[in-house]
Amino acid sequence: MFDCWFESGSMPYASRHYPFENKELVERSFPADFIAEGLDQTRGWFYTLTVLSNALFQKPAFKNVIVNGIILAEDGSKMSKSKRNYPDPNDLIERTGADAIRLFMINSAALKAEDLRFSEEGVKGIVKQVMLPLWNAVAFFVSNHNADAAKGQLTWKPGQEVKSDNELDRWMLATLQDLAAKVEVEMKAYRLYNVVPAVIAAVDDLTNWYVRRSRRRFWKSENDGDKNAAYATMYKVLVDFSKILAPFLPLLAEGTDQIECRKMLAIFLPRCGRLARRANLPDSCARSRCQRSGERAPLRIPERRQVPHGRKARGTHRHGAWHG
């Protein structure tokens, strides 16, 4: 007697009526690159997939497996419809967005086949750490660009490449390339849980270091090469960020893409091209790397404390900005 697990275990080929139809297609695509299921399926689907595949084909049914743990209520008990010991999914999506929930889950112990106590505060933490800072960076760029373009104080056009010798620009570009390389390595190894910490660090580098250190370059009235280089660099960073984040934050990435690539350029550019391969940036950005890692600033650090070693602060500090 065969139960329903026999049907599930034979799904990869039985669903295509193998061997009576699609024989070449099944043999070419089998085994699967990866499967994903809960830890409770170890003795169910995983087991029958493996047994049937070895019996019929003498090979495994899948090359990689992503096993998620059990999602529990915040108090550690089993989620229950009768107890209602979990936030309403629709309400949570309405308040925080689906992207935040997705990223919270990817960054959780559940992706390591461990139990997860689902916390709404954890989802809100993703909004505060990633979503809002990144969207604020997009808003900062667009609002300043529109103001400068309207006043004729900007030569650079969206999509135009400008080579920058500014160390901060080159450091930010190198940081983004490091992120792209790390994400590619971890995704190929199916280690999704290693991606989010790298993304959070990169967002912090962009918003709490690059933007804060570069604000005067955007705000100055002179239409010089340094200002144009700042715009070109941040544009590239935001566009490439949207590509890197697309698998994890598709809605935010699409929103950024719509603004940066389509509305600003006024033409349709599919994903604004491909990510550039890692450039051989010289070691001139090493000082920026060392300073950032050695003085890693806490979130929202006052600018008066961000004074280079050996120099005294000038001017007066008011409302988070320097006036001298």
C-alpha atoms as one frame of an Amber mdcrd trajectory, in Angstrom:
protein
   0.000   0.000   0.000   1.339   3.433  -0.975   0.325   6.572   0.853   0.326
  10.186  -0.353   4.075  10.502   0.298   4.766   8.124  -2.584   2.927  10.555
  -4.835   4.871  13.541  -3.424   8.208  11.751  -3.665   7.706  10.928  -7.334
   6.536  14.446  -8.195   9.679  15.594 -10.114   9.089  13.074 -12.914   5.549
  11.736 -12.381   4.103  15.240 -12.781   5.489  15.209 -16.334   4.110  11.713
 -17.113   7.625  10.261 -17.265   8.676   7.950 -18.926   5.706   7.975 -21.308
   6.152  11.662 -22.134   8.833  14.345 -21.753  11.563  11.752 -21.276  14.402
  13.953 -22.520  13.161  16.979 -20.574  12.983  15.092 -17.286  16.363  13.432
 -17.690  17.951  16.756 -18.613  16.501  18.696 -15.661  16.661  15.987 -12.992
  17.822  16.208 -10.229  16.610  19.614  -9.116  19.157  22.316  -8.275  17.501
  22.780  -4.882  14.353  22.117  -2.898  13.024  23.957   0.142  10.793  22.646
   2.904  10.342  22.598   6.650  12.356  20.537   9.104   9.277  18.449   9.807
   9.513  17.051   6.270  12.773  15.197   6.995  10.862  11.937   7.471   8.226
  12.799   4.868   8.982  14.462   1.557  12.782  14.486   1.845  12.783  10.798
   2.671  10.485   9.630  -0.121  12.221  11.840  -2.707  15.551  10.239  -1.805
  14.305   6.649  -1.616  12.418   6.722  -4.922  15.146   8.576  -6.805  17.826
   6.135  -5.676  15.610   3.148  -6.469  14.655   4.375  -9.948  17.654   6.408
 -11.092  20.486   5.554  -8.684  21.095   9.222  -7.917  19.783  11.857  -5.489
  16.574  13.751  -6.204  18.102  17.167  -5.497  21.528  18.807  -5.431  20.881
  21.205  -2.545  18.258  21.549   0.148  17.139  24.589   2.132  15.522  23.482
   5.373  13.577  25.983   7.417  12.753  25.613  11.073   9.357  25.851  12.704
   7.788  29.302  13.100   6.485  29.688  16.647   4.562  32.382  18.477   6.568
  35.055  20.266   6.204  33.220  23.588   7.611  30.018  22.088   4.305  28.171
  21.851   2.876  26.707  18.668   0.960  29.180  16.543  -2.736  28.489  16.845
  -5.767  29.889  15.038  -7.900  29.339  18.110  -5.454  31.173  20.409  -4.716
  33.916  17.874  -1.206  34.121  19.326   0.295  35.727  16.239  -0.142  39.063
  14.452  -2.631  39.120  11.595  -0.526  38.695   8.423  -2.608  41.114   6.373
  -2.436  43.803   9.065   1.311  43.296   9.458   1.865  43.594   5.714  -0.235
  46.761   5.699   1.844  48.284   8.519   5.368  47.175   7.598   5.209  45.894
   4.015   5.864  42.427   2.634   9.530  43.205   1.976  10.265  43.767   5.658
   8.663  40.452   6.637  10.550  38.639   3.897  13.913  40.092   4.934  13.243
  39.387   8.611  12.530  35.750   7.826  15.618  35.390   5.620  17.744  36.848
   8.414  16.262  34.613  11.103  17.242  31.305  12.666  14.498  29.652  10.614
  16.823  29.630   7.588  19.246  27.501   9.616  16.590  24.853  10.329  16.100
  26.231  13.847  12.880  27.258  15.517  11.935  30.919  15.262   9.853  32.896
  17.723   8.169  35.293  15.350   8.375  38.855  16.594   6.636  41.881  15.130
   9.347  44.032  16.699  11.913  42.110  14.661  10.078  43.034  11.467   9.931
  46.667  12.564  13.670  46.508  13.205  14.233  45.627   9.542  12.133  48.630
   8.543  14.266  50.906  10.729  17.622  49.394   9.773  17.155  48.862   6.044
  13.917  50.059   4.482  13.623  53.608   5.809  17.334  54.531   5.589  17.591
  53.262   2.025  14.395  54.978   0.918  15.533  58.192   2.633  18.767  57.990
   0.630  16.725  57.745  -2.573  14.586  60.709  -1.483  17.697  62.718  -0.580
  19.219  62.093  -3.986  16.063  62.809  -6.001  15.083  65.969  -4.101  18.577
  67.472  -4.369  18.886  66.493  -8.023  15.554  68.045  -8.920  16.376  71.264
  -7.057  19.832  71.625  -8.622  18.574  70.736 -12.104  15.768  73.311 -11.838
  18.259  76.019 -10.832  20.747  75.072 -13.547  23.382  74.180 -10.941  24.068
  70.678 -12.245  25.715  69.502 -15.455  25.457  65.769 -14.771  22.523  63.891
 -16.308  21.038  60.621 -14.943  22.862  57.674 -16.469  25.957  59.700 -17.342
  29.178  58.182 -16.018  31.650  60.525 -14.357  35.038  59.297 -13.194  35.673
  60.446  -9.652  38.979  60.824  -7.850  37.220  61.508  -4.563  38.265  58.903
  -2.003  34.804  58.732  -0.471  33.231  58.038  -3.873  35.740  55.315  -4.654
  35.328  53.778  -1.200  31.534  53.631  -1.612  31.843  52.031  -5.040  34.328
  49.492  -3.669  31.982  48.750  -0.761  29.125  48.095  -3.167  31.294  45.818
  -5.302  32.294  43.877  -2.199  28.605  43.496  -1.322  27.729  42.265  -4.831
  30.561  39.721  -4.723  29.568  38.466  -1.250  25.892  38.153  -2.176  26.782
  36.169  -5.290  29.025  33.785  -3.334  26.509  33.229  -0.534  23.551  32.791
  -2.889  25.409  30.244  -4.992  26.053  28.304  -1.787  22.376  28.737  -0.731
  23.422  30.541   2.458  20.684  33.156   2.340  21.086  33.940   6.049  24.573
  35.383   5.422  23.258  37.974   2.969  21.154  40.212   5.220  23.948  41.189
   7.689  26.065  42.263   4.707  23.147  44.258   3.279  22.521  45.996   6.622
  26.206  46.925   6.897  26.224  48.304   3.339  23.063  50.348   3.923  24.665
  51.759   7.069  27.813  52.619   5.093  25.734  54.411   2.470  23.356  56.324
   4.715  25.353  56.976   7.873  28.743  57.484   6.318  28.743  58.276   2.610
  25.643  60.510   2.531  26.454  62.257   5.803  30.042  62.902   4.718  28.988
  64.027   1.228  26.011  66.269   1.975  27.933  69.507   1.464  28.973  68.311
  -1.997  25.300  68.058  -2.975  24.250  71.253  -1.225  26.882  73.638  -2.588
  25.809  76.032  -5.317  28.946  75.614  -7.446  28.426  73.407 -10.474  31.889
  71.860 -10.370  33.385  68.449 -11.099  33.214  67.313  -7.471  29.477  67.956
  -7.264  28.810  66.157 -10.535  30.978  63.232  -9.402  28.955  62.957  -6.176
  25.692  62.769  -8.118  27.087  60.233 -10.601  28.451  58.054  -7.797  25.299
  58.040  -5.693  23.139  57.380  -8.752  25.216  54.332  -9.651  25.202  53.122
  -6.049  21.403  53.367  -5.755  20.775  51.717  -9.123  23.191  48.859  -8.410
  21.778  48.500  -4.899  18.331  47.950  -6.424  19.721  45.078  -8.504  21.480
  43.442  -5.567  18.413  43.728  -3.332  15.878  42.610  -5.941  15.727  38.938
  -4.791  15.246  39.972  -1.149  13.388  43.306  -1.337  11.647  43.151  -4.712
   9.097  45.868  -3.974  11.635  48.371  -2.648  14.054  47.500  -5.451  11.353
  48.010  -8.067  10.360  51.323  -6.507  13.971  52.507  -6.631  14.302  51.269
 -10.188  11.132  53.101 -11.241  12.432  56.373  -9.824  16.120  56.167 -10.690
  15.974  54.415 -14.048  12.653  55.221 -15.641  11.254  58.483 -14.324  14.590
  60.291 -14.126  15.795  59.042 -17.486  12.305  59.326 -18.999  12.928  56.138
 -20.999  12.559  52.419 -20.341  15.814  50.774 -19.372  15.448  47.111 -18.314
  17.027  47.078 -14.856  19.364  49.891 -15.981  21.761  47.393 -17.529  23.796
  44.713 -15.809  25.935  45.077 -12.743  29.451  45.977 -13.758  32.106  43.443
 -12.986  34.432  44.276 -10.153  36.673  47.155 -11.131  40.303  47.339 -10.131
  39.950  50.341  -7.894  43.338  51.560  -6.656  44.228  51.483  -2.995  43.518
  55.216  -2.696  40.247  54.308  -0.991  42.080  52.274   1.669  42.196  55.254
   4.034  38.417  55.614   3.802  37.999  51.895   4.511  40.270  52.074   7.555
  38.633  55.208   8.901  35.142  53.748   8.483  36.022  50.449  10.120  38.118
  52.056  12.855  35.596  54.750  13.687  32.397  52.874  12.805  29.849  55.432
  13.836  26.718  54.495  15.753  23.441  55.293  14.051  22.556  58.986  13.878
  25.882  60.122  15.323  26.036  63.936  15.649  28.263  65.525  13.036  30.233
  67.418  15.656  31.803  64.106  16.669  32.769  63.233  13.101  35.899  65.388
  13.050  39.095  63.953  11.497  41.927  63.252  13.901  44.203  66.204  14.517
  41.657  68.842  13.474  39.461  71.035  15.620  35.826  71.542  14.888  34.908
  74.975  13.612  31.609  76.784  13.661  28.597  76.010  15.778  26.494  72.889
  15.771  22.751  73.337  15.464  20.017  70.821  14.718  22.362  68.111  13.450
  24.271  70.328  11.003  27.318  72.577  11.105  27.051  76.302  10.610  30.352
  78.158  10.342
